[in-house]
Amino acid sequence: MTKRLEGKVAAITGGNQGIGLGIAERFIQEGAAVSICYLSDKTGTEKTVEGLRRGGGKAVAIQADVSKLADGQRFISETVSQLGELDILVNNAGVEKRASFWDVTEADFDFVLNVNLKGLFFMTQAFVRYAMQTKRAGKIINISSVHEELPFPHFTSYCASKGALKMITRNLSIELAPLGLTINNIAPGAIETPINKNLLNDPVKLKSLLENIPLKRLGNPRDVASIAAFLAADESSYVTGTTFVVDGGLTWNYEEQ
Ligand code: BGC
């Protein structure tokens, strides 16, 4: 396999689990060095990083709460000081809270929006400032969701954050193009990851979800990582401002009997 990311450095938020970890593994196979950030699980993340290094890959873990602007800036600057440079930012960290609209609390709203939207916004700003200072081209990849388009009742704060990502990506594709920076979203559908653990442990809910997916299976992080590798590599250099849906057909599933 030709290694498409040889010599590149990628920072992946929430790269210690789920889709973020799948992307970290794939980027390392493609020759990149990666930094992942984690919120609190130091021991678990150190084990994960050992796994990433096993095949000779270069990986570091940095503690950061992406919902805090200063932590986001530190994640970018520590990545550069530990790995020498930075070419690719993957905004993967995301959270969701289920509640009927009338029961949503201010704390849960802030939690979801601060991680998924504010955190991503300022992490991206820190990356762009670094790229400007060092006059380097770069790639930004946001892990959005099919719910940047598709309604998801009882997850309105989550949908609001993902809808916002769609507009951030469109806006920044124009504003950042003169700097040689591209930005794209990946919109996963139902992927087997920790964010889905309640659903995965509920056979009735799982069955009804699978009935909505034309390809009749959940996705796995590798399905998302292959698109991320394409978007991180030079071969996607003419692609910016768009969303790649990875959902087994879920979004447009409609049939009349
Ligand atoms: C959500 C999952 C959900 C999936 C499909 C994802 O964005 O995080 O909870 O199962 O979309 O609806």
XYZ file of C-alpha atoms and ligand atoms in Angstrom:
269
model
C 0.000 0.000 0.000
C 1.346 3.436 -0.870
C 1.510 5.484 2.302
C -0.440 8.621 1.563
C 0.385 10.579 4.746
C 4.129 9.963 5.015
C 5.814 12.877 6.823
C 2.504 14.449 7.899
C 1.413 15.212 11.460
C -2.250 14.987 12.485
C -3.975 16.151 15.675
C -7.145 14.175 16.429
C -9.498 15.297 19.200
C -11.050 12.412 21.126
C -8.627 10.098 19.327
C -8.538 7.705 22.271
C -11.767 5.892 21.354
C -14.446 5.222 18.755
C -14.209 6.944 15.386
C -11.242 9.083 16.510
C -9.205 6.002 17.370
C -10.139 4.367 14.060
C -8.827 7.471 12.292
C -5.632 7.517 14.381
C -4.946 3.857 13.477
C -5.566 4.479 9.802
C -3.448 7.644 9.674
C -0.542 5.773 11.285
C -0.857 2.999 8.680
C -0.693 5.761 6.069
C 2.606 7.015 7.546
C 1.435 9.992 9.647
C 2.479 10.845 13.207
C -0.575 11.538 15.378
C -1.421 13.315 18.584
C -4.654 12.427 20.314
C -6.286 14.277 23.160
C -8.272 12.762 25.969
C -10.308 14.269 28.773
C -9.510 12.173 31.853
C -8.623 8.530 31.156
C -4.809 8.875 31.377
C -4.050 5.194 32.004
C -6.438 3.922 29.336
C -5.140 6.442 26.808
C -1.512 5.538 27.539
C -2.368 1.901 26.708
C -4.101 3.039 23.529
C -1.042 5.053 22.518
C 1.209 2.045 23.165
C -1.041 0.101 20.775
C -0.744 2.839 18.156
C 3.060 2.751 18.435
C 3.283 -1.039 18.243
C 3.832 -1.251 14.500
C 6.491 1.488 14.629
C 3.998 4.373 14.480
C 4.574 7.722 16.121
C 1.806 8.747 18.523
C 1.444 10.984 21.575
C -1.441 11.647 23.976
C -2.168 15.071 25.445
C -4.770 15.778 28.109
C -7.183 18.512 27.021
C -10.797 19.447 27.616
C -11.806 20.540 24.121
C -14.718 22.564 25.499
C -12.153 24.983 26.972
C -10.542 27.447 24.600
C -7.183 27.469 26.423
C -7.014 23.642 26.384
C -7.652 23.610 22.643
C -4.837 26.080 22.057
C -2.552 24.014 24.274
C -3.424 20.808 22.376
C -2.299 22.459 19.143
C 0.883 23.987 20.613
C 1.894 20.807 22.484
C 1.323 18.725 19.362
C 3.728 21.016 17.519
C 6.302 20.956 20.320
C 6.152 17.146 20.637
C 5.866 16.204 16.952
C 7.656 19.131 15.316
C 4.843 20.459 13.092
C 1.155 20.045 12.279
C -0.577 19.500 8.937
C -3.984 17.985 9.652
C -6.628 18.683 12.308
C -9.418 16.157 12.865
C -12.182 17.625 15.022
C -13.660 14.348 16.189
C -14.585 14.811 19.875
C -18.349 14.906 20.285
C -21.044 14.196 22.852
C -24.803 13.810 22.898
C -27.506 13.874 25.579
C -30.938 12.396 25.053
C -33.913 14.354 26.422
C -37.290 15.545 25.250
C -37.038 19.194 24.247
C -39.088 20.382 27.240
C -36.759 18.589 29.667
C -33.390 19.782 28.339
C -31.370 21.390 31.128
C -29.044 24.357 30.733
C -26.154 22.200 31.948
C -26.757 19.505 29.304
C -27.264 22.092 26.560
C -23.986 23.810 27.495
C -22.137 20.491 27.695
C -23.169 19.413 24.188
C -22.697 22.810 22.544
C -19.423 23.569 24.333
C -17.809 20.315 23.187
C -19.342 19.902 19.728
C -19.479 23.534 18.612
C -17.543 26.030 20.725
C -14.664 23.600 21.264
C -14.418 22.757 17.573
C -14.658 26.441 16.607
C -11.742 27.552 18.766
C -9.646 24.422 18.158
C -9.934 25.195 14.459
C -9.032 28.833 15.116
C -5.864 27.755 16.976
C -4.936 25.445 14.060
C -5.553 28.188 11.483
C -3.448 30.691 13.455
C -0.608 28.157 13.577
C -0.905 27.544 9.812
C -0.828 31.302 9.155
C 2.185 31.897 11.385
C 4.126 29.058 9.780
C 2.780 29.740 6.261
C 1.812 26.113 5.711
C -1.047 24.511 3.854
C -3.304 22.250 5.875
C -6.409 20.129 6.067
C -9.283 20.333 8.532
C -11.661 17.401 8.847
C -14.739 17.665 11.051
C -16.584 14.595 12.237
C -20.144 15.801 11.958
C -23.149 13.472 11.706
C -26.029 12.552 9.426
C -27.851 14.748 11.951
C -26.381 17.858 10.398
C -29.303 17.243 7.954
C -31.538 14.558 9.369
C -33.858 15.217 12.329
C -33.123 13.200 15.484
C -35.995 13.736 17.926
C -34.936 14.037 21.592
C -31.429 15.133 20.526
C -32.144 18.726 19.534
C -29.034 20.217 21.127
C -26.893 17.605 19.341
C -28.606 18.326 16.000
C -28.153 22.078 16.537
C -24.426 21.572 17.046
C -24.083 19.363 13.965
C -26.178 21.700 11.786
C -23.807 24.468 12.842
C -20.833 22.381 11.715
C -22.308 22.229 8.255
C -22.287 26.047 8.066
C -18.878 26.420 9.702
C -17.430 24.144 7.034
C -19.099 26.004 4.184
C -18.095 29.410 5.546
C -14.510 28.498 6.307
C -13.974 26.768 2.977
C -14.241 30.234 1.431
C -12.434 32.183 4.129
C -9.536 29.730 4.445
C -9.016 28.895 0.766
C -6.621 31.836 0.161
C -4.472 30.441 2.992
C -4.180 27.038 1.302
C -6.383 25.363 3.894
C -9.245 23.006 3.040
C -12.060 21.984 5.370
C -14.592 19.186 4.982
C -17.080 17.263 7.095
C -17.679 13.568 7.397
C -21.246 12.720 8.407
C -21.333 9.238 9.936
C -24.619 7.444 10.483
C -24.901 4.712 13.085
C -21.345 3.608 13.857
C -20.434 1.093 16.577
C -18.702 3.330 19.137
C -19.010 4.238 22.833
C -21.407 7.125 22.020
C -23.896 4.437 20.977
C -23.466 2.100 23.920
C -27.046 2.471 25.200
C -28.439 1.645 21.810
C -26.055 -1.277 21.246
C -27.193 -2.826 24.541
C -30.890 -2.509 23.694
C -31.872 -5.255 21.193
C -35.285 -3.686 20.431
C -33.865 -0.239 19.590
C -30.992 -1.793 17.669
C -33.342 -3.919 15.544
C -35.495 -0.926 14.661
C -32.407 1.126 13.725
C -31.047 -1.677 11.519
C -34.390 -1.798 9.704
C -33.759 1.828 8.668
C -30.310 1.130 7.239
C -30.454 -0.173 3.650
C -27.042 -1.889 3.977
C -28.406 -3.664 7.094
C -25.420 -3.217 9.373
C -23.925 -0.648 11.668
C -20.832 1.099 10.414
C -17.491 0.655 12.120
C -14.796 3.269 12.709
C -12.793 1.899 9.740
C -15.629 2.871 7.385
C -15.203 6.483 8.513
C -11.400 6.359 8.703
C -11.046 5.514 5.014
C -12.821 8.744 4.014
C -10.760 10.680 6.580
C -7.556 9.291 5.016
C -8.713 10.445 1.589
C -9.562 13.918 2.929
C -6.210 14.178 4.706
C -4.193 13.132 1.650
C -2.985 15.289 -1.235
C -5.323 13.520 -3.665
C -8.303 15.455 -2.200
C -6.630 18.836 -2.674
C -9.489 20.195 -4.846
C -12.179 19.205 -2.323
C -13.360 21.760 0.231
C -16.563 22.919 1.928
C -18.432 19.680 1.540
C -19.858 16.824 3.589
C -19.214 13.131 2.956
C -22.026 10.951 4.267
C -21.006 7.497 5.567
C -24.297 5.947 6.672
C -25.111 2.721 4.810
C -27.950 4.580 3.071
C -29.729 5.704 6.279
C -30.304 9.355 5.354
C -32.239 8.844 2.146
C -34.032 5.623 3.056
C -37.640 5.916 1.961
C -39.950 3.402 0.373
C -43.710 3.148 -0.253
C -45.305 -0.270 0.005
C -25.451 9.593 16.781
C -25.918 8.221 17.158
C -27.033 7.759 16.229
C -26.582 7.896 14.783
C -27.688 7.508 13.790
C -25.086 9.627 15.312
O -24.723 10.925 14.969
O -24.316 9.937 17.560
O -26.393 8.239 18.492
O -27.364 6.406 16.487
O -26.208 9.232 14.540
O -28.898 8.126 14.085
